[in-house]
């Protein structure tokens, strides 16, 4: 069946999607496709783009040592904070779901408030401030753990870890909310059936009944988490500056912002984005195939 | 079986030791999450000399409203009235959020529940788009906006918010869980697709769109307008707040006050919508 006939037959479906798709095409699809095109050009925003083929990509991998460093940082963030945040938000949502509604609402608020409060993470720059007035330095010196203040946000030995901590603090995001909502949407009869069929503890219940039902939320959470852990940037720039000292905590995204908004090398910046996109895509495929194994359908 | 019976089954499957471990984890993580926020709130009420003492304190000895008074004075002395910034922010947040929920969930319903040719490809494209870093689409986006004459209008912030992939994806994921039987029953009764969406699908995914409301509001609330909004009289609240806070160390207390003021609306909205989520679950229709 051709597309035209299909549209005629399912007119209602297409009409309902139309407003969204129109906006989506204008504000997401066209920009994304054109940025892939720009990645094959040299473009400084003043002169028209000049086609250069693969040269941006070749430069990225063969002659840009800093790129390899920021790639390493990004992978550290993605491999550490990604799974940690994901499991933390899932298990916290699960713990919370067992409480009565009032307590559940309160705990959800406690865990979600860091993400809710928006730009409040700047408070971490006071906590990890490099002078004696920083909370950590002040107390570590008072208690005699260290003799002089540590410059947490400038010292390449520490900054990566500080950002991991802040990132974890911020990580109860959209995925966490979806999990909390998902746990409330579960089919209660299945739990009763499970209990009759000999489910003995909460972990069996979780694996055999809850997780298969939560597949859509688990997928949503995973996609959001991939985006969050590969996209670490705001916290890095707010705490460490752009770029951080010796690029010790820079990520692919801050590197991209550096090239895109400071040096105006749009072609190169777009190539960086495309590489990041491909990395996220591959991760997504792997996670989707794992999750599919655990769901009902 | 009644709800009480469920609870009885559940109790049987819960061990005391497990409960203790869970409480311990919740307590530790809860403190970790809450402390920085409490520190922000405390700092907002600290007089200047208390902000710089050694060692730093997690409480305030002589609480003062000075920081808020100073913030208020700074805000009233602007040539654009303070109320205008508040209006801008609220307008962008409300129109952006409501439009996003309606447009995204209208599209999510057929994508979750109907069968048609373009469904698979649209679903794939949405997931792909979700993974694309927004920072790099910035230049093409600017060019498109300027061609549509959206630069320096509320539209530059509102229209892109209406099509955030986040919302469509979330709504679609939740709508797949609605039983087909429910929709077919409505169809047999002669309801149109639009009616089914509004009367059956939307009430059944209330937790989802309340979640989306929080996410969307929060994202819009923290938006600064970037390089799409130039006239001062159209800028949202966070730009003003960051200008005040940017004045540096002398304003450290004011900075904390600003943060506190900015974080109140999303938190209030969150508390309100949370209670409606619970209400829905009590009267949940389908499960």
Coordinates of C-alpha atoms in Angstrom, one line a residue:
Chain A
X1 CA 0.0 0.0 0.0
X2 CA 1.3 3.4 -1.0
X3 CA 1.8 6.2 1.5
X4 CA -1.0 8.3 -0.1
X5 CA -3.6 5.6 0.4
X6 CA -2.3 5.0 3.9
X7 CA -2.8 8.6 4.7
X8 CA -6.3 8.5 3.3
X9 CA -7.2 5.4 5.2
X10 CA -5.7 6.6 8.6
X11 CA -6.6 10.3 8.2
X12 CA -7.3 10.7 11.9
X13 CA -3.9 9.4 13.0
X14 CA -2.0 11.6 10.5
X15 CA -4.0 14.7 11.4
X16 CA -3.3 14.2 15.1
X17 CA 0.4 13.9 14.5
X18 CA 0.6 16.8 12.0
X19 CA 0.9 19.8 14.4
X20 CA 3.7 18.2 16.3
X21 CA 5.6 17.0 13.2
X22 CA 5.4 20.4 11.6
X23 CA 7.0 22.0 14.5
X24 CA 9.4 19.1 14.9
X25 CA 10.6 19.4 11.3
X26 CA 11.2 23.1 11.6
X27 CA 12.9 23.3 15.0
X28 CA 14.6 19.9 15.3
X29 CA 14.8 17.9 12.1
X30 CA 16.1 20.6 9.7
X31 CA 18.7 21.9 12.2
X32 CA 20.0 18.4 12.9
X33 CA 20.3 17.5 9.3
X34 CA 21.9 20.8 8.4
X35 CA 24.4 20.4 11.2
X36 CA 25.4 17.0 9.8
X37 CA 25.9 18.7 6.5
X38 CA 28.0 21.5 8.1
X39 CA 30.3 18.9 9.7
X40 CA 31.7 18.3 6.2
X41 CA 32.5 21.9 5.6
X42 CA 34.6 24.7 6.9
X43 CA 32.2 27.3 8.2
X44 CA 32.9 30.4 10.3
X45 CA 29.4 31.9 10.1
X46 CA 30.7 34.9 8.1
X47 CA 31.6 33.4 4.8
X48 CA 29.5 30.7 3.2
X49 CA 30.4 27.1 4.2
X50 CA 33.2 25.4 2.1
X51 CA 33.0 21.7 1.4
X52 CA 36.0 19.9 2.8
X53 CA 34.9 16.2 2.9
X54 CA 36.1 14.1 5.8
X55 CA 38.9 16.5 6.8
X56 CA 37.2 17.6 10.0
X57 CA 36.8 14.0 11.1
X58 CA 40.4 13.1 10.2
X59 CA 41.7 16.1 12.1
X60 CA 39.6 15.1 15.2
X61 CA 41.0 11.6 15.4
X62 CA 44.5 11.9 14.0
X63 CA 45.9 15.3 15.0
X64 CA 43.7 16.6 17.9
X65 CA 45.3 15.3 21.1
X66 CA 42.9 17.3 23.3
X67 CA 39.9 15.7 21.6
X68 CA 41.2 12.3 22.8
X69 CA 41.5 13.7 26.3
X70 CA 38.0 15.1 26.4
X71 CA 36.7 11.9 24.9
X72 CA 38.3 10.0 27.7
X73 CA 36.7 12.3 30.3
X74 CA 33.3 11.9 28.6
X75 CA 33.6 8.1 28.7
X76 CA 34.6 8.3 32.4
X77 CA 31.4 10.4 33.1
X78 CA 29.3 8.2 31.0
X79 CA 30.5 4.9 32.4
X80 CA 30.5 6.0 36.0
X81 CA 27.7 8.5 36.5
X82 CA 25.4 6.9 33.8
X83 CA 24.8 3.4 35.3
X84 CA 25.1 4.7 38.8
X85 CA 22.5 7.4 38.3
X86 CA 20.2 5.0 36.4
X87 CA 20.3 2.3 39.1
X88 CA 20.1 4.9 41.9
X89 CA 17.0 6.5 40.4
X90 CA 15.3 3.2 39.7
X91 CA 16.0 1.8 43.2
X92 CA 15.1 5.0 45.0
X93 CA 11.8 5.1 43.0
X94 CA 11.2 1.5 44.0
X95 CA 11.9 2.1 47.7
X96 CA 9.8 5.2 47.7
X97 CA 6.9 3.4 46.0
X98 CA 6.3 1.2 49.0
X99 CA 5.6 4.1 51.4
X100 CA 2.3 5.7 52.1
X101 CA 1.4 8.5 49.7
X102 CA 2.4 11.4 52.0
X103 CA 5.8 10.1 52.8
X104 CA 6.3 9.1 49.2
X105 CA 5.5 12.6 48.0
X106 CA 7.9 14.1 50.5
X107 CA 10.8 11.7 49.6
X108 CA 10.2 12.3 45.9
X109 CA 10.6 16.0 46.6
X110 CA 13.8 15.5 48.6
X111 CA 15.5 13.4 45.9
X112 CA 14.2 15.4 43.0
X113 CA 14.7 18.9 44.4
X114 CA 18.3 19.3 43.2
X115 CA 17.2 18.9 39.6
X116 CA 14.1 20.9 40.3
X117 CA 16.0 23.9 41.6
X118 CA 17.7 24.6 38.3
X119 CA 20.8 26.7 38.6
X120 CA 21.3 26.0 42.3
X121 CA 24.3 23.8 41.7
X122 CA 26.4 26.9 41.8
X123 CA 26.3 26.3 45.6
X124 CA 28.8 23.5 45.0
X125 CA 31.3 26.1 44.1
X126 CA 31.0 27.4 47.7
X127 CA 31.2 23.9 49.1
X128 CA 34.3 23.1 47.1
X129 CA 35.7 26.6 47.1
X130 CA 39.5 26.6 47.0
X131 CA 40.0 28.9 50.0
X132 CA 39.5 28.3 53.7
X133 CA 35.9 29.6 53.4
X134 CA 34.9 26.6 51.3
X135 CA 32.8 24.2 53.3
X136 CA 35.0 21.2 52.6
X137 CA 38.3 22.9 53.0
X138 CA 37.2 24.8 56.1
X139 CA 36.1 21.7 57.9
X140 CA 38.9 19.4 56.7
X141 CA 41.4 22.0 58.1
X142 CA 39.5 22.5 61.3
X143 CA 39.5 18.7 61.9
X144 CA 43.2 18.5 61.0
X145 CA 42.8 16.3 57.9
X146 CA 44.6 18.7 55.7
X147 CA 47.0 21.6 56.5
X148 CA 46.3 23.9 53.7
X149 CA 43.3 24.4 51.4
X150 CA 43.0 22.2 48.4
X151 CA 42.1 24.0 45.2
X152 CA 39.4 21.4 44.3
X153 CA 38.1 23.2 41.2
X154 CA 41.5 23.9 39.6
X155 CA 43.6 21.0 40.5
X156 CA 43.5 18.4 37.7
X157 CA 43.7 15.6 40.3
X158 CA 40.4 16.5 41.9
X159 CA 38.1 18.3 39.5
X160 CA 36.9 15.3 37.7
X161 CA 35.8 13.7 40.9
X162 CA 34.1 16.8 42.2
X163 CA 32.1 17.0 39.0
X164 CA 31.2 13.3 39.2
X165 CA 29.8 14.0 42.7
X166 CA 27.8 17.1 41.6
X167 CA 26.5 15.2 38.6
X168 CA 25.3 12.4 40.8
X169 CA 23.6 14.9 43.0
X170 CA 21.8 16.3 40.0
X171 CA 21.0 13.0 38.5
X172 CA 17.5 12.3 39.8
X173 CA 16.0 13.8 36.7
X174 CA 13.3 13.0 34.2
X175 CA 14.0 9.3 34.4
X176 CA 13.5 9.3 38.2
X177 CA 10.1 11.0 37.8
X178 CA 9.0 8.6 35.1
X179 CA 10.0 5.7 37.4
X180 CA 8.1 7.1 40.3
X181 CA 5.0 7.6 38.1
X182 CA 5.5 4.1 36.5
X183 CA 5.6 2.3 39.9
X184 CA 2.2 3.8 40.6
X185 CA 0.8 2.6 37.3
X186 CA 1.6 -1.1 37.9
X187 CA -1.1 -3.8 37.7
X188 CA -1.9 -4.8 41.3
X189 CA -3.5 -8.0 40.3
X190 CA -0.2 -9.4 39.0
X191 CA 1.3 -8.9 42.5
X192 CA -1.5 -10.9 44.1
X193 CA -1.2 -13.6 41.4
X194 CA 2.6 -13.6 42.0
X195 CA 2.2 -14.0 45.8
X196 CA -0.1 -17.0 45.2
X197 CA 2.3 -18.5 42.7
X198 CA 5.1 -18.5 45.4
X199 CA 7.0 -15.2 45.1
X200 CA 8.8 -15.1 48.4
X201 CA 10.6 -11.8 48.7
X202 CA 10.7 -8.3 47.3
X203 CA 13.5 -9.1 44.9
X204 CA 11.7 -11.9 43.2
X205 CA 8.7 -9.6 42.9
X206 CA 10.9 -6.9 41.4
X207 CA 12.5 -9.2 38.8
X208 CA 9.5 -11.3 37.8
X209 CA 6.6 -8.8 38.1
X210 CA 7.7 -5.2 38.3
X211 CA 10.6 -4.9 35.8
X212 CA 8.7 -6.5 32.9
X213 CA 5.8 -4.1 33.4
X214 CA 8.1 -1.1 33.6
X215 CA 9.7 -1.6 30.2
X216 CA 8.4 1.7 28.7
X217 CA 9.6 3.8 31.6
X218 CA 12.9 1.9 31.8
X219 CA 13.5 2.7 28.2
X220 CA 12.6 6.3 28.7
X221 CA 14.9 6.5 31.7
X222 CA 17.7 4.9 29.8
X223 CA 17.4 7.4 26.9
X224 CA 17.3 10.3 29.2
X225 CA 20.3 9.0 31.1
X226 CA 22.4 8.5 28.0
X227 CA 21.7 12.1 27.1
X228 CA 22.5 13.3 30.6
X229 CA 25.8 11.4 31.0
X230 CA 27.2 12.0 27.5
X231 CA 26.0 15.6 27.7
X232 CA 27.7 16.6 30.9
X233 CA 28.7 20.3 30.3
X234 CA 26.8 22.9 32.4
X235 CA 28.2 21.7 35.7
X236 CA 31.8 21.5 34.2
X237 CA 31.6 25.1 32.9
X238 CA 30.0 26.5 36.0
X239 CA 32.5 24.9 38.4
X240 CA 35.7 24.6 36.3
X241 CA 35.4 27.3 33.7
X242 CA 35.7 27.0 29.9
X243 CA 38.1 25.3 29.3
X244 CA 39.0 23.7 32.7
X245 CA 42.7 23.8 33.6
X246 CA 44.7 21.5 31.2
X247 CA 41.3 20.3 29.9
X248 CA 41.3 18.0 32.9
X249 CA 37.5 17.8 33.2
X250 CA 36.4 19.0 29.8
X251 CA 33.9 16.9 28.0
X252 CA 33.0 16.4 24.3
X253 CA 30.1 18.9 24.8
X254 CA 32.2 21.6 26.4
X255 CA 34.8 21.1 23.7
X256 CA 32.1 21.5 21.2
X257 CA 30.8 24.7 22.8
X258 CA 34.4 25.9 22.9
X259 CA 34.8 25.5 19.1
X260 CA 31.2 26.5 18.3
X261 CA 30.8 29.7 20.4
X262 CA 34.4 30.8 21.2
X263 CA 36.4 29.9 18.1
X264 CA 33.5 29.9 15.6
X265 CA 34.7 26.8 13.8
X266 CA 31.2 25.5 13.1
X267 CA 32.3 22.7 10.8
X268 CA 34.7 21.3 13.3
X269 CA 32.1 21.7 16.1
X270 CA 29.5 19.9 14.1
X271 CA 31.9 17.0 13.4
X272 CA 32.4 16.7 17.2
X273 CA 28.6 16.7 17.7
X274 CA 28.1 14.0 15.0
X275 CA 30.7 11.8 16.7
X276 CA 29.0 12.3 20.1
X277 CA 25.7 11.5 18.4
X278 CA 27.0 8.2 17.0
X279 CA 28.4 7.2 20.4
X280 CA 25.1 7.9 22.1
X281 CA 23.3 6.0 19.3
X282 CA 25.4 2.9 19.8
X283 CA 24.9 3.0 23.5
X284 CA 21.2 3.4 23.0
X285 CA 21.1 0.3 20.7
X286 CA 22.9 -1.8 23.2
X287 CA 20.7 -0.8 26.1
X288 CA 17.5 -1.2 24.1
X289 CA 18.4 -4.7 23.2
X290 CA 19.2 -5.6 26.8
X291 CA 15.9 -4.1 28.0
X292 CA 13.9 -5.8 25.3
X293 CA 15.0 -9.1 26.8
X294 CA 13.3 -8.3 30.1
X295 CA 10.0 -6.9 28.9
X296 CA 6.7 -8.7 28.2
X297 CA 6.5 -8.1 24.5
Chain B
X1 CA -9.1 -8.6 45.5
X2 CA -9.3 -5.5 47.6
X3 CA -6.4 -3.2 48.3
X4 CA -6.1 -4.4 51.8
X5 CA -5.5 -8.0 50.6
X6 CA -2.7 -6.7 48.4
X7 CA -1.0 -5.1 51.3
X8 CA -1.3 -8.3 53.3
X9 CA 0.4 -10.2 50.5
X10 CA 3.1 -7.6 50.3
X11 CA 3.8 -7.6 54.0
X12 CA 4.4 -11.3 53.9
X13 CA 7.1 -10.7 51.2
X14 CA 9.0 -8.0 53.1
X15 CA 11.8 -8.8 55.6
X16 CA 12.7 -6.6 58.5
X17 CA 16.4 -6.6 57.6
X18 CA 15.6 -5.5 54.1
X19 CA 13.5 -2.6 55.5
X20 CA 16.4 -1.5 57.7
X21 CA 18.9 -1.5 54.8
X22 CA 16.4 0.5 52.7
X23 CA 15.9 3.1 55.4
X24 CA 19.6 3.5 55.9
X25 CA 20.2 4.0 52.1
X26 CA 17.3 6.5 51.9
X27 CA 18.6 8.4 55.0
X28 CA 22.2 8.7 53.7
X29 CA 21.2 9.7 50.2
X30 CA 18.5 12.1 51.5
X31 CA 21.1 14.0 53.5
X32 CA 23.4 14.1 50.5
X33 CA 20.6 15.5 48.4
X34 CA 19.3 18.0 50.9
X35 CA 22.4 19.5 52.4
X36 CA 23.5 21.7 49.5
X37 CA 20.0 23.1 49.2
X38 CA 19.8 23.7 53.0
X39 CA 23.2 25.4 52.7
X40 CA 21.8 27.7 49.9
X41 CA 18.8 28.6 52.0
X42 CA 20.9 29.3 55.1
X43 CA 23.3 31.4 53.1
X44 CA 20.5 33.5 51.8
X45 CA 19.7 34.6 55.4
X46 CA 23.3 35.1 56.5
X47 CA 24.5 38.7 57.2
X48 CA 27.6 39.5 55.2
X49 CA 30.1 38.9 58.0
X50 CA 28.7 35.4 58.6
X51 CA 29.3 34.3 55.1
X52 CA 33.0 34.7 55.5
X53 CA 33.9 33.0 58.7
X54 CA 36.2 30.1 59.4
X55 CA 35.1 27.3 59.6
X56 CA 32.0 27.8 57.5
X57 CA 28.7 27.2 59.3
X58 CA 25.8 25.2 58.2
X59 CA 23.4 27.3 60.2
X60 CA 22.9 31.0 60.6
X61 CA 23.5 32.7 64.0
X62 CA 21.8 36.1 63.3
X63 CA 19.4 35.6 60.5
X64 CA 18.6 38.7 58.4
X65 CA 16.5 39.7 55.5
X66 CA 19.2 42.1 54.2
X67 CA 20.0 40.0 51.2
X68 CA 16.3 40.0 50.1
X69 CA 16.0 43.7 50.7
X70 CA 19.1 44.4 48.6
X71 CA 17.8 42.1 45.9
X72 CA 14.4 43.9 46.0
X73 CA 16.1 47.3 45.8
X74 CA 18.3 46.2 42.9
X75 CA 15.3 44.8 41.1
X76 CA 13.1 47.9 41.5
X77 CA 15.8 50.2 40.3
X78 CA 15.9 48.6 36.8
X79 CA 14.5 50.6 34.0
X80 CA 12.3 47.6 33.0
X81 CA 9.9 47.1 35.9
X82 CA 10.5 43.9 37.9
X83 CA 6.9 42.8 37.3
X84 CA 7.6 42.7 33.6
X85 CA 10.3 40.0 34.0
X86 CA 7.9 38.0 36.1
X87 CA 5.2 38.3 33.5
X88 CA 7.6 37.3 30.8
X89 CA 8.7 34.2 32.6
X90 CA 5.2 33.1 33.6
X91 CA 3.8 33.8 30.1
X92 CA 6.6 31.7 28.5
X93 CA 6.3 28.9 31.0
X94 CA 2.5 28.6 31.0
X95 CA 1.9 28.9 27.2
X96 CA 5.0 26.7 26.5
X97 CA 4.0 24.0 28.9
X98 CA 0.3 23.8 28.1
X99 CA 1.0 23.9 24.3
X100 CA 3.6 21.2 24.7
X101 CA 1.4 18.8 26.6
X102 CA -1.5 19.2 24.2
X103 CA 0.5 18.9 21.0
X104 CA 2.9 16.2 22.2
X105 CA 0.2 14.0 23.7
X106 CA -2.1 14.4 20.7
X107 CA 0.7 13.1 18.5
X108 CA 1.7 10.4 21.0
X109 CA -1.7 8.7 21.0
X110 CA -1.6 7.5 17.4
X111 CA 2.1 6.7 17.7
X112 CA 1.4 4.5 20.6
X113 CA -1.9 2.9 19.7
X114 CA -2.7 3.2 15.9
X115 CA -1.3 1.2 13.0
X116 CA -0.2 3.2 10.0
X117 CA 2.6 3.3 7.5
X118 CA 4.7 6.2 8.8
X119 CA 4.5 5.1 12.5
X120 CA 7.7 3.1 12.7
X121 CA 9.8 5.7 11.0
X122 CA 8.5 8.6 13.1
X123 CA 9.1 6.6 16.3
X124 CA 12.6 5.9 15.2
X125 CA 13.3 9.5 14.2
X126 CA 12.0 10.8 17.6
X127 CA 14.4 8.6 19.5
X128 CA 17.3 9.6 17.3
X129 CA 16.4 13.3 17.8
X130 CA 16.4 12.8 21.5
X131 CA 20.0 11.7 21.3
X132 CA 21.2 14.7 19.3
X133 CA 23.1 17.3 21.3
X134 CA 21.1 20.5 21.2
X135 CA 24.2 22.7 21.4
X136 CA 25.2 22.0 17.8
X137 CA 21.9 22.7 16.2
X138 CA 22.1 26.2 17.6
X139 CA 23.4 27.9 14.5
X140 CA 20.9 26.4 12.0
X141 CA 18.2 27.0 14.5
X142 CA 19.1 30.7 14.7
X143 CA 19.0 31.0 10.9
X144 CA 15.6 29.3 10.8
X145 CA 14.2 31.6 13.5
X146 CA 15.5 34.7 11.9
X147 CA 13.8 33.6 8.6
X148 CA 10.6 33.0 10.4
X149 CA 10.9 36.5 12.1
X150 CA 10.9 34.9 15.5
X151 CA 14.0 36.5 16.8
X152 CA 13.2 38.8 19.7
X153 CA 9.7 37.4 20.2
X154 CA 8.3 35.1 22.9
X155 CA 7.8 32.6 20.0
X156 CA 11.5 32.0 19.9
X157 CA 11.2 30.3 23.3
X158 CA 7.7 29.0 23.1
X159 CA 7.5 27.2 19.7
X160 CA 10.6 25.1 20.2
X161 CA 9.3 24.1 23.6
X162 CA 6.1 22.8 22.0
X163 CA 8.0 20.2 20.1
X164 CA 10.5 19.0 22.7
X165 CA 11.0 15.3 21.9
X166 CA 11.1 14.6 25.6
X167 CA 7.4 15.1 26.0
X168 CA 6.3 13.1 23.0
X169 CA 8.6 10.2 24.0
X170 CA 7.4 10.2 27.6
X171 CA 3.7 10.4 26.6
X172 CA 4.1 7.7 24.0
X173 CA 5.8 5.3 26.5
X174 CA 3.0 5.7 29.0
X175 CA 0.2 5.4 26.4
X176 CA 1.4 2.0 25.2
X177 CA 0.4 0.7 28.6
X178 CA -3.3 1.6 28.1
X179 CA -5.2 -1.7 27.4
X180 CA -6.4 -1.9 23.8
X181 CA -9.8 -3.3 25.0
X182 CA -10.6 0.1 26.7
X183 CA -10.0 1.9 23.4
X184 CA -12.0 -0.6 21.3
X185 CA -14.9 -0.4 23.7
X186 CA -15.0 3.4 23.1
X187 CA -14.7 2.9 19.4
X188 CA -17.6 0.5 19.4
X189 CA -19.6 3.1 21.2
X190 CA -19.0 5.4 18.3
X191 CA -16.5 7.9 19.8
X192 CA -14.3 9.8 17.4
X193 CA -10.5 9.4 17.7
X194 CA -10.2 13.0 19.1
X195 CA -12.8 12.2 21.7
X196 CA -11.1 8.9 22.7
X197 CA -7.9 10.8 23.1
X198 CA -9.4 13.5 25.3
X199 CA -11.9 11.5 27.3
X200 CA -10.1 8.2 27.8
X201 CA -6.4 8.3 27.0
X202 CA -5.6 11.6 28.7
X203 CA -7.3 10.8 32.0
X204 CA -5.6 7.5 32.1
X205 CA -2.1 8.9 31.7
X206 CA -2.6 11.7 34.2
X207 CA 0.6 10.8 36.1
X208 CA 2.5 11.1 32.8
X209 CA 1.3 14.5 31.8
X210 CA 1.7 15.9 35.3
X211 CA 5.3 14.6 35.2
X212 CA 5.6 16.3 31.8
X213 CA 4.2 19.5 33.2
X214 CA 6.8 19.6 35.9
X215 CA 9.6 18.8 33.4
X216 CA 8.5 21.3 30.8
X217 CA 7.8 24.1 33.3
X218 CA 11.1 23.6 35.0
X219 CA 13.0 23.7 31.7
X220 CA 11.3 26.8 30.5
X221 CA 11.6 28.5 33.9
X222 CA 15.4 28.2 33.8
X223 CA 15.7 29.4 30.3
X224 CA 17.6 32.7 29.9
X225 CA 16.5 33.4 26.3
X226 CA 20.1 33.0 25.2
X227 CA 20.7 34.8 21.9
X228 CA 17.1 34.7 20.7
X229 CA 15.8 37.4 22.9
X230 CA 17.5 40.8 22.8
X231 CA 15.1 43.4 24.1
X232 CA 15.4 43.8 27.8
X233 CA 11.6 44.1 28.2
X234 CA 11.0 40.6 26.8
X235 CA 13.7 38.8 28.8
X236 CA 12.6 36.2 31.4
X237 CA 13.5 36.3 35.1
X238 CA 16.7 34.2 35.2
X239 CA 18.5 36.7 33.0
X240 CA 17.8 39.5 35.5
X241 CA 18.7 37.3 38.4
X242 CA 22.0 36.2 36.9
X243 CA 22.9 39.9 36.1
X244 CA 22.4 40.6 39.8
X245 CA 24.3 37.6 41.0
X246 CA 27.1 38.2 38.6
X247 CA 28.2 41.2 40.5
X248 CA 30.6 38.9 42.4
X249 CA 31.8 38.2 45.9
X250 CA 30.2 41.3 47.5
X251 CA 26.9 39.9 46.5
X252 CA 27.4 36.3 47.7
X253 CA 24.5 36.6 50.0
X254 CA 22.3 38.2 47.3
X255 CA 23.3 35.4 45.0
X256 CA 21.9 32.8 47.4
X257 CA 18.8 34.9 47.9
X258 CA 18.4 34.9 44.1
X259 CA 18.8 31.2 43.9
X260 CA 16.2 30.8 46.6
X261 CA 13.7 33.1 44.9
X262 CA 14.2 31.2 41.6
X263 CA 13.7 27.8 43.0
X264 CA 10.4 28.4 44.7
X265 CA 8.0 28.4 41.8
X266 CA 9.1 25.0 40.3
X267 CA 9.0 23.5 43.8
X268 CA 5.6 24.8 44.6
X269 CA 4.3 23.5 41.2
X270 CA 5.9 20.2 41.9
X271 CA 4.2 19.8 45.3
X272 CA 0.8 20.7 43.8
X273 CA 1.0 18.3 40.9
X274 CA 2.4 15.5 43.2
X275 CA -0.8 15.6 45.2
X276 CA -2.9 15.3 42.1
X277 CA -0.8 12.4 40.9
X278 CA -1.7 10.6 44.1
X279 CA -5.3 11.5 43.8
X280 CA -5.4 10.0 40.3
X281 CA -3.9 6.8 41.6
X282 CA -6.5 6.5 44.4
X283 CA -9.3 6.7 41.8
X284 CA -7.4 5.0 39.0
X285 CA -9.8 3.8 36.4
X286 CA -8.1 1.1 34.6
X287 CA -6.0 -0.9 37.0

